Coordinates of C-alpha atoms in Angstrom, one line a residue:
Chain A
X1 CA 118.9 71.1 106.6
X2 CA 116.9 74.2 107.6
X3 CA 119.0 76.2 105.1
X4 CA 118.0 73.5 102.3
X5 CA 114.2 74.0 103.2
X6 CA 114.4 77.8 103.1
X7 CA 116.1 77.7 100.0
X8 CA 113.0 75.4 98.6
X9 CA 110.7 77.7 100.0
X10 CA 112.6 80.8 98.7
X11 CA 112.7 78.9 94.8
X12 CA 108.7 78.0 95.3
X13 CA 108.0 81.9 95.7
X14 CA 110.4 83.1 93.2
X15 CA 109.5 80.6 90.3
X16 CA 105.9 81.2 90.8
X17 CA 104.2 82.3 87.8
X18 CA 101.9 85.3 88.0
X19 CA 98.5 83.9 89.7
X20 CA 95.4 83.2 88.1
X21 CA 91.8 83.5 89.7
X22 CA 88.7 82.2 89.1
X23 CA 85.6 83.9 88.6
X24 CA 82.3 83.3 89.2
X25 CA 79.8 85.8 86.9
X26 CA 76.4 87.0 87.8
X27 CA 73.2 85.2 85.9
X28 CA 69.7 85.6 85.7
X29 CA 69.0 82.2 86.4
X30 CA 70.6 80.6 89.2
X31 CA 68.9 81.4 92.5
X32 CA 70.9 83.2 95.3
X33 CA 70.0 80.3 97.8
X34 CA 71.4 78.2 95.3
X35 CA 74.5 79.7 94.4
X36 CA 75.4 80.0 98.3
X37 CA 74.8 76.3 98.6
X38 CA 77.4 75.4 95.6
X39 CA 80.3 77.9 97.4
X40 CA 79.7 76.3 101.2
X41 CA 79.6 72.7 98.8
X42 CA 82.1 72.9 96.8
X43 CA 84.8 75.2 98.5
X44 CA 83.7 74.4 102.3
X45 CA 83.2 77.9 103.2
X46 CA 81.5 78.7 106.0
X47 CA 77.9 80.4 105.7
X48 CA 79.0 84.0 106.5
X49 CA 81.6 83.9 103.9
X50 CA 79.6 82.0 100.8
X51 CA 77.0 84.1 101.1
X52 CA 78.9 87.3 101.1
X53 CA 80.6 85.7 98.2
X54 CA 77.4 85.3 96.7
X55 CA 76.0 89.1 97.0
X56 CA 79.2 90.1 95.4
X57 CA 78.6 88.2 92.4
X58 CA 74.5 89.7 92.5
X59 CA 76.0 93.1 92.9
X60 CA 79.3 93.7 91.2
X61 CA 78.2 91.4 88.6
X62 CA 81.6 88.9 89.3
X63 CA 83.3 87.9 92.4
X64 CA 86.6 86.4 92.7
X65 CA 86.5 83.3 94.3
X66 CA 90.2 81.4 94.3
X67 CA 93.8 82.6 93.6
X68 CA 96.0 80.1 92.8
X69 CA 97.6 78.1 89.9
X70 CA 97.0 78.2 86.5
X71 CA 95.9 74.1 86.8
X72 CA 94.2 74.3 89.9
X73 CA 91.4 77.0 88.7
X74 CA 90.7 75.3 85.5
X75 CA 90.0 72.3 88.0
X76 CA 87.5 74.9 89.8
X77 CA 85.8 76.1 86.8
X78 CA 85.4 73.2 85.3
X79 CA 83.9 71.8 88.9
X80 CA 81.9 75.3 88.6
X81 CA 80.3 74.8 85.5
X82 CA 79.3 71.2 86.7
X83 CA 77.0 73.1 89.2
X84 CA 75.9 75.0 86.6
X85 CA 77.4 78.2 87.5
X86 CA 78.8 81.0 85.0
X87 CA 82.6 80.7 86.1
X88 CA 86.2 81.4 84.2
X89 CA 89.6 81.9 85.2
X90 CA 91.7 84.6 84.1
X91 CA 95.6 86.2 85.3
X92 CA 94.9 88.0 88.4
X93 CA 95.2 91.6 86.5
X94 CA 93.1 90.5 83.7
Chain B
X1 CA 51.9 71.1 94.2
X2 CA 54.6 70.2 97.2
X3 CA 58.0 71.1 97.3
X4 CA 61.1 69.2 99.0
X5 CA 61.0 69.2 102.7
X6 CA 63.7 67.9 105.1
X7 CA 62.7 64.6 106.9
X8 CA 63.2 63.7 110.7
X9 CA 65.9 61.6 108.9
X10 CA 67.5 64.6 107.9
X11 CA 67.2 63.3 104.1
X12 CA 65.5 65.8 101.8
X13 CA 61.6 64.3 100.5
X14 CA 59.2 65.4 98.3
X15 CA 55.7 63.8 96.8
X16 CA 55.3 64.4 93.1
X17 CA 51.6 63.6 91.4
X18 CA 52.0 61.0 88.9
X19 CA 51.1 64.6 86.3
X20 CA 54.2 66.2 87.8
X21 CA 56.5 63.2 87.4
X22 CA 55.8 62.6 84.4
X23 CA 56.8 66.1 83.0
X24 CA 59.9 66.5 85.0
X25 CA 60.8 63.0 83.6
X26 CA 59.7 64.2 79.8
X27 CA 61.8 67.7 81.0
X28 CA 64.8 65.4 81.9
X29 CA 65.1 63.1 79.1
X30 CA 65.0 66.0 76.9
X31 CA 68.0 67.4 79.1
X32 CA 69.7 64.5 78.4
X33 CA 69.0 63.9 74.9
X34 CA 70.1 68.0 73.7
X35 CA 73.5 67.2 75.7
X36 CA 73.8 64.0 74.0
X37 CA 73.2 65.2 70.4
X38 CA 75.0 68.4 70.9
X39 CA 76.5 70.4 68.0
X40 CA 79.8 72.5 67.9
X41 CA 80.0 75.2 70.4
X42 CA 77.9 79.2 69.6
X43 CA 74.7 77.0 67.4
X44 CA 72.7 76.8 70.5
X45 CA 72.3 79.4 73.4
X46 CA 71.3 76.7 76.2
X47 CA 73.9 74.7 75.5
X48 CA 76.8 77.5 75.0
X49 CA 75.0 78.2 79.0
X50 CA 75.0 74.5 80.1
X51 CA 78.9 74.2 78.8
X52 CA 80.0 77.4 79.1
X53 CA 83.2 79.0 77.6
X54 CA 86.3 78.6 80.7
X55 CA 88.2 81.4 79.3
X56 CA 86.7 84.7 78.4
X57 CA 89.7 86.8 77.8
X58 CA 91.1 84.4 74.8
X59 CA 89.2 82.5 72.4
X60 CA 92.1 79.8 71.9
X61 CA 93.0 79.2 75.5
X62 CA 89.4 79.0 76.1
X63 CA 89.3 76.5 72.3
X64 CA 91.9 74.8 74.3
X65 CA 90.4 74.2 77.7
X66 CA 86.9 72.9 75.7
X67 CA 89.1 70.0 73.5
X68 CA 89.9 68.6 77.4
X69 CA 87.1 69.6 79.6
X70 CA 83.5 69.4 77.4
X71 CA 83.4 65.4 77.1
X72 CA 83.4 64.7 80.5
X73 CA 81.3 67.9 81.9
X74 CA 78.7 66.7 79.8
X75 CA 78.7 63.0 80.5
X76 CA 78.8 64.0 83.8
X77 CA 75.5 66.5 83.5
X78 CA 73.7 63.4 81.4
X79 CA 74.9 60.8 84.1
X80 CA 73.1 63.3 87.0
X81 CA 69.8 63.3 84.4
X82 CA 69.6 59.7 84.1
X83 CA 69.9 59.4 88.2
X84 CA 67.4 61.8 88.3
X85 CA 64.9 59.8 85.8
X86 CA 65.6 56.5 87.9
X87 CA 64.4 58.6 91.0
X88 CA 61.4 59.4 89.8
X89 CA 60.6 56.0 87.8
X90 CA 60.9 53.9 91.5
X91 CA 57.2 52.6 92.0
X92 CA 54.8 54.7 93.3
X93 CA 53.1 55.0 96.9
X94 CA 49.5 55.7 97.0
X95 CA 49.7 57.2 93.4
X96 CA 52.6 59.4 94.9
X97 CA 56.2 59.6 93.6
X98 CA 58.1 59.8 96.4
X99 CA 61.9 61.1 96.0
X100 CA 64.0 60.7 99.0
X101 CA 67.5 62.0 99.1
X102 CA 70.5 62.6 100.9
X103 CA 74.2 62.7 99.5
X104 CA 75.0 62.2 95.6
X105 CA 71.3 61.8 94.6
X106 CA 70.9 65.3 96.4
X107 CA 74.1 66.7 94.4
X108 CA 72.5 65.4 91.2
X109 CA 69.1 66.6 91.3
X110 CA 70.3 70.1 92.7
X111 CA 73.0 70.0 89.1
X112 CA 69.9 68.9 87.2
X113 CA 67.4 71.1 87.9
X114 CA 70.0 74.2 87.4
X115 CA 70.6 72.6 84.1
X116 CA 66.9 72.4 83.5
X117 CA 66.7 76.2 84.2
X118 CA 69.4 77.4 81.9
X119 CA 68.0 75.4 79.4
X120 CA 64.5 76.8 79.7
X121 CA 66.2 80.5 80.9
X122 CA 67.8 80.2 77.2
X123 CA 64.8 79.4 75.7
X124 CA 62.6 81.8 77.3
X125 CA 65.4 84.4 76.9
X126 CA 65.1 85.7 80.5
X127 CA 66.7 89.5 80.6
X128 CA 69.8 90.0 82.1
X129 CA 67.6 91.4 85.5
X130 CA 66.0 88.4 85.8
X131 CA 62.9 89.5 84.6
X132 CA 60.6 87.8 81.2
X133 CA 60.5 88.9 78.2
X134 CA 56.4 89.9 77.5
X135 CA 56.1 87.5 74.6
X136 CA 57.1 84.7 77.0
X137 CA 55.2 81.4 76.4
X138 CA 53.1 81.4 80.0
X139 CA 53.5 77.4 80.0
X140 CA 57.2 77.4 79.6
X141 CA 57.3 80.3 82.2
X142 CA 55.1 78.0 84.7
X143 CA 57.3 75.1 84.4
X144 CA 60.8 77.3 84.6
X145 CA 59.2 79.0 88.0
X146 CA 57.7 75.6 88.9
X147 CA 61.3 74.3 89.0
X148 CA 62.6 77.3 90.6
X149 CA 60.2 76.1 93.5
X150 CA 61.7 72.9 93.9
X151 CA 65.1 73.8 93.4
X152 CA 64.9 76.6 96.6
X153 CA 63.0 73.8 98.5
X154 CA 65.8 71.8 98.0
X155 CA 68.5 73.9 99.2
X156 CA 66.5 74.5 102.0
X157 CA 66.1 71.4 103.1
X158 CA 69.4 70.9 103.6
X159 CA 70.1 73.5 105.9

């Protein structure tokens, strides 16, 4: 049996496309408070990590903020844009 | 002019003036209305910013990801209007429109007054800095920073 599982895991890894990220894009109009508040709300960051998320996006102009499947960050951005936020996804080496 | 404040009830409150409710209802409706009525995607600037393009690296995935995503985003941006208008049309206290919130009524006023600012950043055409352009209508810019003020208040009463 443990064989079987490895063998799962093994096929999971291998068969995995290329990841995808999602971005979230610096604006002129959503506050910094605000935009901390929508990363510890929606992705249950703690506040240390939202808001360092957050400078990134004020400084570098776009932060990535989830790797994953190609489904599961259209499900973010779309959940992104619902807080208003300036958000796309993209393969990782976009 | 009061902001949101957290109560010993840990919900967040604020008082609006029957003058102040009254324009963030009339700001609102409008909200709701421009999603409502909205035209195809690129004819409006504050609505290509309230439904935003998901993919910026392909014009047909990001085609694509509108055709299943743009419906319910914007029934789900007029549905958070229309709970803010019902917050604010509750009878008044002492000629005071008090909002009380805590939960989903606190998610949809925080969506909604981001919304409002796009819409009005759009319109003003704020720079990419942040900063106004000098022909800026000062009334529009009062209400955008006005709502800017209750929007930080907000967050912070939640913390």
């Amino acid at each position: 049996m443990a064989q079987t599982d490895e063998l799962t895991d093994l096929n999971a890894t291998v068969l995995l496309d290329q990841p995808w990220v999602t971005l979230v894009w610096d604006d002129p109009v959503n506050l910094m408070s605000y935009v901390t508040w929508v990363f510890r709300d929606y992705f249950g960051f703690a506040r240390e990590e939202a808001t360092r998320l957050m400078l990134l996006v004020h400084h570098e102009g776009r932060a990535t903020v989830a790797t994953g499947g190609r489904e599961e960050m259209e499900r973010h951005v779309v959940a992104l844009h619902g807080y208003g936020l300036s958000a796309s996804l993209q393969k990782e080496d976009g | 002019m009061n902001g949101f404040a957290q109560s010993s009830a840990g919900t967040s409150t604020a008082s609006f003036s029957a003058e102040e409710a009254r324009i963030l209802s009339d700001l609102v409706g409008q909200l709701a209305d421009l999603i409502e009525r909205r035209g195809a995607p690129g004819a409006d600037p504050a609505l290509d910013r309230l439904l935003p393009a998901g993919y910026r690296d392909s014009e047909q995935d990001a085609a694509e990801f509108r055709r299943f995503t743009e419906s319910d985003l914007a029934d789900a941006k007029v549905r958070n209007a229309r709970a803010v208008l019902l917050d604010l049309s509750r009878p008044a206290r002492n000629r005071k429109q008090v909002v009380e919130l805590d939960g989903e009524g606190l998610g949809a006023w925080l969506r909604t007054l981001t919304d409002l600012r796009l819409t009005l950043g759009a319109r003003l055409a704020v720079e990419r800095d942040g900063t106004m352009p000098s022909d800026a209508d000062p009334m529009t810019v009062a209400i955008y920073e006005w709502l800017g003020f209750l929007q930080e208040t907000l967050v912070e009463s939640t913390s």
